């Protein structure tokens, strides 16, 4: 397994990759619940998470960096291929950088909406009411650019293979969205296409691929969401059981 710890005088901090031999330790989990309590809690959780929306109208109200950091710790706890944790989250509240990102994203979106997408794709987006204008990239207090590490480096600087990268980064992003929603913040998973401009603006290395831009903040008091996006497939359609 790969772990990464370095001792500082005050705390154990993660920054150097080290290999571990197999060393099983006891599972530290909350105690098991009775079925009824389990179901009640699952239903409460459904109530909470099914109210998440992709929000495009943000308030300018600031969100403390510490809040973002705590949610990133939740994201960083995600399972990943060989526990290589092939993700990097670049958090931007700097207005100049946000403006640069908006300008570059809108340039790509302009090309997308005026032909690159094709009629079918534009038709599929019709109910969402999206267009090439992305003012939320400047209004929202935080943009989190999520990068997938296509390969990493071990402590001697050798290229290190990563595994199940999109799956791992997708799970970590899901946990991040969940954490942010749980504390009442709104998010938008924004995917301007192509996203190479993010690597350039944010100075990320060639082994990282930009995956997504997560827009984060308080929703605007008069925020609206497209009705079409609230319609979710019923359980019968998204699941099957063999019992
Ligand atoms: N990236 C564009 C288009 C877009 C694509 C999909 I797939 C969406 O679910 C929503 C939008 C945009 O952000 O407008």
Short mmCIF file of C-alpha atoms and ligand atoms in Angstrom, two decimals:
data_model
loop_
_atom_site.label_atom_id
_atom_site.label_comp_id
_atom_site.label_asym_id
_atom_site.label_seq_id
_atom_site.Cartn_x
_atom_site.Cartn_y
_atom_site.Cartn_z
CA UNK A 1 0.00 0.00 0.00
CA UNK A 2 1.08 3.56 -0.58
CA UNK A 3 0.87 5.95 2.31
CA UNK A 4 2.55 9.26 2.71
CA UNK A 5 3.56 10.71 6.03
CA UNK A 6 6.21 13.02 7.26
CA UNK A 7 6.71 13.97 10.87
CA UNK A 8 6.72 17.65 11.71
CA UNK A 9 7.27 18.89 15.26
CA UNK A 10 3.56 19.50 15.87
CA UNK A 11 1.66 17.00 13.79
CA UNK A 12 1.81 14.07 11.46
CA UNK A 13 1.63 15.55 7.99
CA UNK A 14 1.16 13.77 4.72
CA UNK A 15 3.61 14.68 2.02
CA UNK A 16 6.14 12.01 1.11
CA UNK A 17 5.11 8.81 -0.63
CA UNK A 18 6.20 5.67 1.21
CA UNK A 19 5.51 2.00 0.64
CA UNK A 20 4.08 -0.14 3.42
CA UNK A 21 4.13 -3.86 3.96
CA UNK A 22 0.76 -5.46 4.61
CA UNK A 23 -0.05 -4.57 8.21
CA UNK A 24 -3.68 -5.29 9.18
CA UNK A 25 -5.13 -3.05 11.90
CA UNK A 26 -8.57 -3.24 13.59
CA UNK A 27 -11.46 -1.59 11.77
CA UNK A 28 -12.59 1.59 13.53
CA UNK A 29 -16.28 1.97 12.65
CA UNK A 30 -19.35 3.38 14.40
CA UNK A 31 -21.40 0.63 16.09
CA UNK A 32 -23.99 -1.15 13.92
CA UNK A 33 -27.56 0.14 14.00
CA UNK A 34 -30.77 -1.86 14.30
CA UNK A 35 -32.53 -2.27 10.94
CA UNK A 36 -35.28 0.23 11.78
CA UNK A 37 -32.85 2.92 12.81
CA UNK A 38 -30.73 2.15 9.75
CA UNK A 39 -33.73 2.62 7.46
CA UNK A 40 -34.81 5.82 9.22
CA UNK A 41 -31.35 7.27 8.82
CA UNK A 42 -31.14 6.16 5.19
CA UNK A 43 -34.46 7.90 4.51
CA UNK A 44 -33.28 11.08 6.26
CA UNK A 45 -30.19 10.97 4.09
CA UNK A 46 -32.29 10.55 0.94
CA UNK A 47 -34.30 13.64 1.97
CA UNK A 48 -31.12 15.64 2.35
CA UNK A 49 -29.18 14.54 -0.70
CA UNK A 50 -32.10 14.42 -3.11
CA UNK A 51 -32.52 18.16 -2.61
CA UNK A 52 -29.07 18.79 -4.11
CA UNK A 53 -29.26 20.78 -7.32
CA UNK A 54 -26.78 21.99 -9.90
CA UNK A 55 -26.96 25.69 -9.09
CA UNK A 56 -26.05 28.43 -11.57
CA UNK A 57 -27.02 31.49 -9.53
CA UNK A 58 -24.61 32.20 -6.70
CA UNK A 59 -24.42 34.82 -3.96
CA UNK A 60 -21.16 36.75 -3.58
CA UNK A 61 -21.18 35.96 0.13
CA UNK A 62 -17.72 34.65 1.05
CA UNK A 63 -17.13 31.12 2.31
CA UNK A 64 -14.18 30.66 4.69
CA UNK A 65 -11.21 28.75 3.33
CA UNK A 66 -11.34 26.45 6.39
CA UNK A 67 -14.79 25.24 5.32
CA UNK A 68 -13.47 24.36 1.86
CA UNK A 69 -10.46 22.64 3.42
CA UNK A 70 -12.66 20.49 5.66
CA UNK A 71 -14.78 19.41 2.69
CA UNK A 72 -11.62 18.59 0.73
CA UNK A 73 -10.53 16.33 3.57
CA UNK A 74 -13.79 14.47 3.12
CA UNK A 75 -13.07 14.21 -0.62
CA UNK A 76 -9.52 13.02 0.05
CA UNK A 77 -10.83 10.12 2.15
CA UNK A 78 -12.28 8.51 -1.00
CA UNK A 79 -11.27 5.01 -2.08
CA UNK A 80 -8.93 4.94 -5.08
CA UNK A 81 -7.03 2.48 -7.25
CA UNK A 82 -4.18 1.04 -5.13
CA UNK A 83 -4.88 3.97 -2.77
CA UNK A 84 -2.81 6.22 -5.03
CA UNK A 85 -5.28 9.10 -4.53
CA UNK A 86 -4.81 10.40 -8.07
CA UNK A 87 -6.49 13.78 -7.57
CA UNK A 88 -5.58 17.39 -7.04
CA UNK A 89 -7.99 20.16 -6.10
CA UNK A 90 -7.04 23.73 -7.00
CA UNK A 91 -9.19 26.17 -5.03
CA UNK A 92 -9.53 29.67 -6.40
CA UNK A 93 -11.10 32.67 -4.69
CA UNK A 94 -8.75 35.22 -6.30
CA UNK A 95 -10.89 37.47 -8.51
CA UNK A 96 -8.26 37.98 -11.21
CA UNK A 97 -7.83 34.25 -11.67
CA UNK A 98 -11.59 33.69 -11.58
CA UNK A 99 -11.97 36.30 -14.34
CA UNK A 100 -9.30 34.58 -16.45
CA UNK A 101 -11.08 31.25 -16.01
CA UNK A 102 -14.43 32.82 -16.96
CA UNK A 103 -13.02 34.45 -20.09
CA UNK A 104 -11.34 31.21 -21.24
CA UNK A 105 -14.37 29.05 -20.39
CA UNK A 106 -16.78 31.38 -22.20
CA UNK A 107 -14.57 31.29 -25.27
CA UNK A 108 -14.85 27.48 -25.40
CA UNK A 109 -18.56 27.57 -24.57
CA UNK A 110 -19.16 30.10 -27.37
CA UNK A 111 -17.67 27.62 -29.85
CA UNK A 112 -19.65 24.80 -28.24
CA UNK A 113 -23.04 26.52 -28.38
CA UNK A 114 -22.53 27.97 -31.84
CA UNK A 115 -21.82 24.68 -33.58
CA UNK A 116 -19.23 22.41 -31.98
CA UNK A 117 -21.85 20.65 -29.84
CA UNK A 118 -24.02 19.57 -32.77
CA UNK A 119 -27.82 19.68 -32.89
CA UNK A 120 -28.46 16.52 -30.87
CA UNK A 121 -26.38 17.66 -27.91
CA UNK A 122 -27.90 21.15 -27.93
CA UNK A 123 -31.35 19.61 -28.07
CA UNK A 124 -30.51 17.42 -25.07
CA UNK A 125 -29.48 20.54 -23.12
CA UNK A 126 -32.61 22.48 -24.05
CA UNK A 127 -34.45 21.85 -20.77
CA UNK A 128 -31.47 23.03 -18.70
CA UNK A 129 -31.51 26.53 -20.18
CA UNK A 130 -27.71 26.76 -20.33
CA UNK A 131 -25.82 29.00 -22.73
CA UNK A 132 -22.29 30.31 -23.29
CA UNK A 133 -22.51 32.98 -20.59
CA UNK A 134 -20.95 31.82 -17.31
CA UNK A 135 -21.17 34.79 -14.90
CA UNK A 136 -21.20 32.40 -11.92
CA UNK A 137 -17.50 31.75 -12.58
CA UNK A 138 -16.90 35.22 -11.16
CA UNK A 139 -19.81 35.55 -8.72
CA UNK A 140 -19.26 32.35 -6.73
CA UNK A 141 -16.67 32.72 -3.96
CA UNK A 142 -14.81 29.52 -4.85
CA UNK A 143 -13.94 27.62 -8.00
CA UNK A 144 -12.43 24.21 -7.37
CA UNK A 145 -10.62 22.88 -10.42
CA UNK A 146 -10.35 19.11 -10.11
CA UNK A 147 -7.38 17.45 -11.77
CA UNK A 148 -6.87 13.73 -12.37
CA UNK A 149 -3.30 12.52 -12.00
CA UNK A 150 -2.86 10.31 -15.09
CA UNK A 151 0.35 9.00 -13.54
CA UNK A 152 2.30 9.97 -10.43
CA UNK A 153 5.89 9.87 -9.23
CA UNK A 154 7.39 7.77 -6.47
CA UNK A 155 9.83 9.20 -3.90
CA UNK A 156 12.78 8.60 -6.23
CA UNK A 157 11.05 10.60 -8.99
CA UNK A 158 10.20 7.50 -11.10
CA UNK A 159 6.91 7.55 -12.98
CA UNK A 160 4.29 5.63 -11.01
CA UNK A 161 1.28 4.05 -12.67
CA UNK A 162 -2.15 5.07 -11.38
CA UNK A 163 -5.21 2.84 -11.61
CA UNK A 164 -8.92 3.48 -12.22
CA UNK A 165 -8.21 7.18 -12.38
CA UNK A 166 -11.57 8.53 -13.67
CA UNK A 167 -13.44 6.25 -11.26
CA UNK A 168 -11.30 7.35 -8.29
CA UNK A 169 -11.52 11.06 -9.07
CA UNK A 170 -15.25 10.70 -9.74
CA UNK A 171 -15.81 9.13 -6.32
CA UNK A 172 -13.73 11.82 -4.57
CA UNK A 173 -15.67 14.51 -6.41
CA UNK A 174 -18.93 12.88 -5.34
CA UNK A 175 -17.84 12.97 -1.71
CA UNK A 176 -16.85 16.62 -2.10
CA UNK A 177 -20.23 17.57 -3.59
CA UNK A 178 -21.93 15.62 -0.81
CA UNK A 179 -19.92 17.35 1.93
CA UNK A 180 -20.62 20.80 0.48
CA UNK A 181 -24.33 20.11 0.09
CA UNK A 182 -24.56 18.71 3.63
CA UNK A 183 -23.34 22.04 5.04
CA UNK A 184 -25.80 24.04 2.93
CA UNK A 185 -23.53 25.18 0.12
CA UNK A 186 -24.49 25.05 -3.53
CA UNK A 187 -22.35 23.50 -6.25
CA UNK A 188 -22.23 23.28 -10.01
CA UNK A 189 -20.24 20.62 -11.79
CA UNK A 190 -19.12 22.63 -14.76
CA UNK A 191 -17.30 21.03 -17.67
CA UNK A 192 -16.25 23.55 -20.29
CA UNK A 193 -14.88 21.51 -23.16
CA UNK A 194 -11.93 21.35 -23.82
CA UNK A 195 -10.56 22.33 -20.41
CA UNK A 196 -6.85 22.52 -21.17
CA UNK A 197 -6.93 26.25 -20.35
CA UNK A 198 -7.31 25.30 -16.67
CA UNK A 199 -3.91 23.59 -16.61
CA UNK A 200 -2.37 26.67 -18.18
CA UNK A 201 -4.02 29.30 -15.99
CA UNK A 202 -3.43 27.29 -12.82
CA UNK A 203 0.07 26.10 -13.73
CA UNK A 204 -0.61 22.39 -13.35
CA UNK A 205 1.91 19.79 -14.56
CA UNK A 206 1.55 17.61 -17.66
CA UNK A 207 0.72 14.44 -15.68
CA UNK A 208 -2.55 16.02 -14.52
CA UNK A 209 -5.67 16.19 -16.67
CA UNK A 210 -8.36 18.77 -15.84
CA UNK A 211 -11.57 16.82 -15.13
CA UNK A 212 -14.07 19.32 -13.88
CA UNK A 213 -14.64 22.74 -12.45
CA UNK A 214 -16.72 22.71 -9.27
CA UNK A 215 -18.35 26.07 -8.63
CA UNK A 216 -19.04 26.53 -4.90
CA UNK A 217 -20.84 29.08 -2.77
CA UNK A 218 -24.10 30.11 -1.19
CA UNK A 219 -26.97 30.08 -3.63
CA UNK A 220 -28.31 33.52 -4.63
CA UNK A 221 -31.46 34.32 -2.62
CA UNK A 222 -33.49 34.27 -5.85
CA UNK A 223 -31.69 31.28 -7.40
CA UNK A 224 -33.76 29.27 -9.86
CA UNK A 225 -33.10 25.77 -11.14
CA UNK A 226 -34.42 24.11 -14.30
CA UNK A 227 -37.41 21.92 -13.54
CA UNK A 228 -36.10 19.35 -16.04
CA UNK A 229 -33.09 18.68 -13.81
CA UNK A 230 -35.26 17.79 -10.83
CA UNK A 231 -36.76 14.74 -12.53
CA UNK A 232 -34.80 11.70 -11.41
CA UNK A 233 -35.27 8.15 -12.66
CA UNK A 234 -37.36 5.98 -10.33
CA UNK A 235 -35.68 3.28 -8.29
CA UNK A 236 -37.16 0.51 -10.49
CA UNK A 237 -35.38 1.97 -13.47
CA UNK A 238 -31.96 2.44 -11.86
CA UNK A 239 -31.73 -0.82 -9.95
CA UNK A 240 -32.30 -4.57 -10.14
CA UNK A 241 -32.21 -7.10 -7.35
CA UNK A 242 -31.51 -10.83 -7.18
CA UNK A 243 -32.65 -12.14 -3.77
N1 LIG B 1 -20.35 22.66 -20.88
C1 LIG B 1 -21.55 23.36 -21.36
C2 LIG B 1 -22.57 22.44 -21.89
C3 LIG B 1 -23.20 21.48 -20.96
C4 LIG B 1 -23.00 20.13 -21.20
C5 LIG B 1 -23.63 19.21 -20.40
I1 LIG B 1 -23.42 17.22 -20.81
C6 LIG B 1 -24.45 19.62 -19.33
O1 LIG B 1 -25.07 18.68 -18.55
C7 LIG B 1 -24.66 20.97 -19.12
C8 LIG B 1 -24.01 21.88 -19.95
C9 LIG B 1 -22.08 24.29 -20.26
O2 LIG B 1 -21.66 24.19 -19.13
O3 LIG B 1 -22.95 25.11 -20.57
#
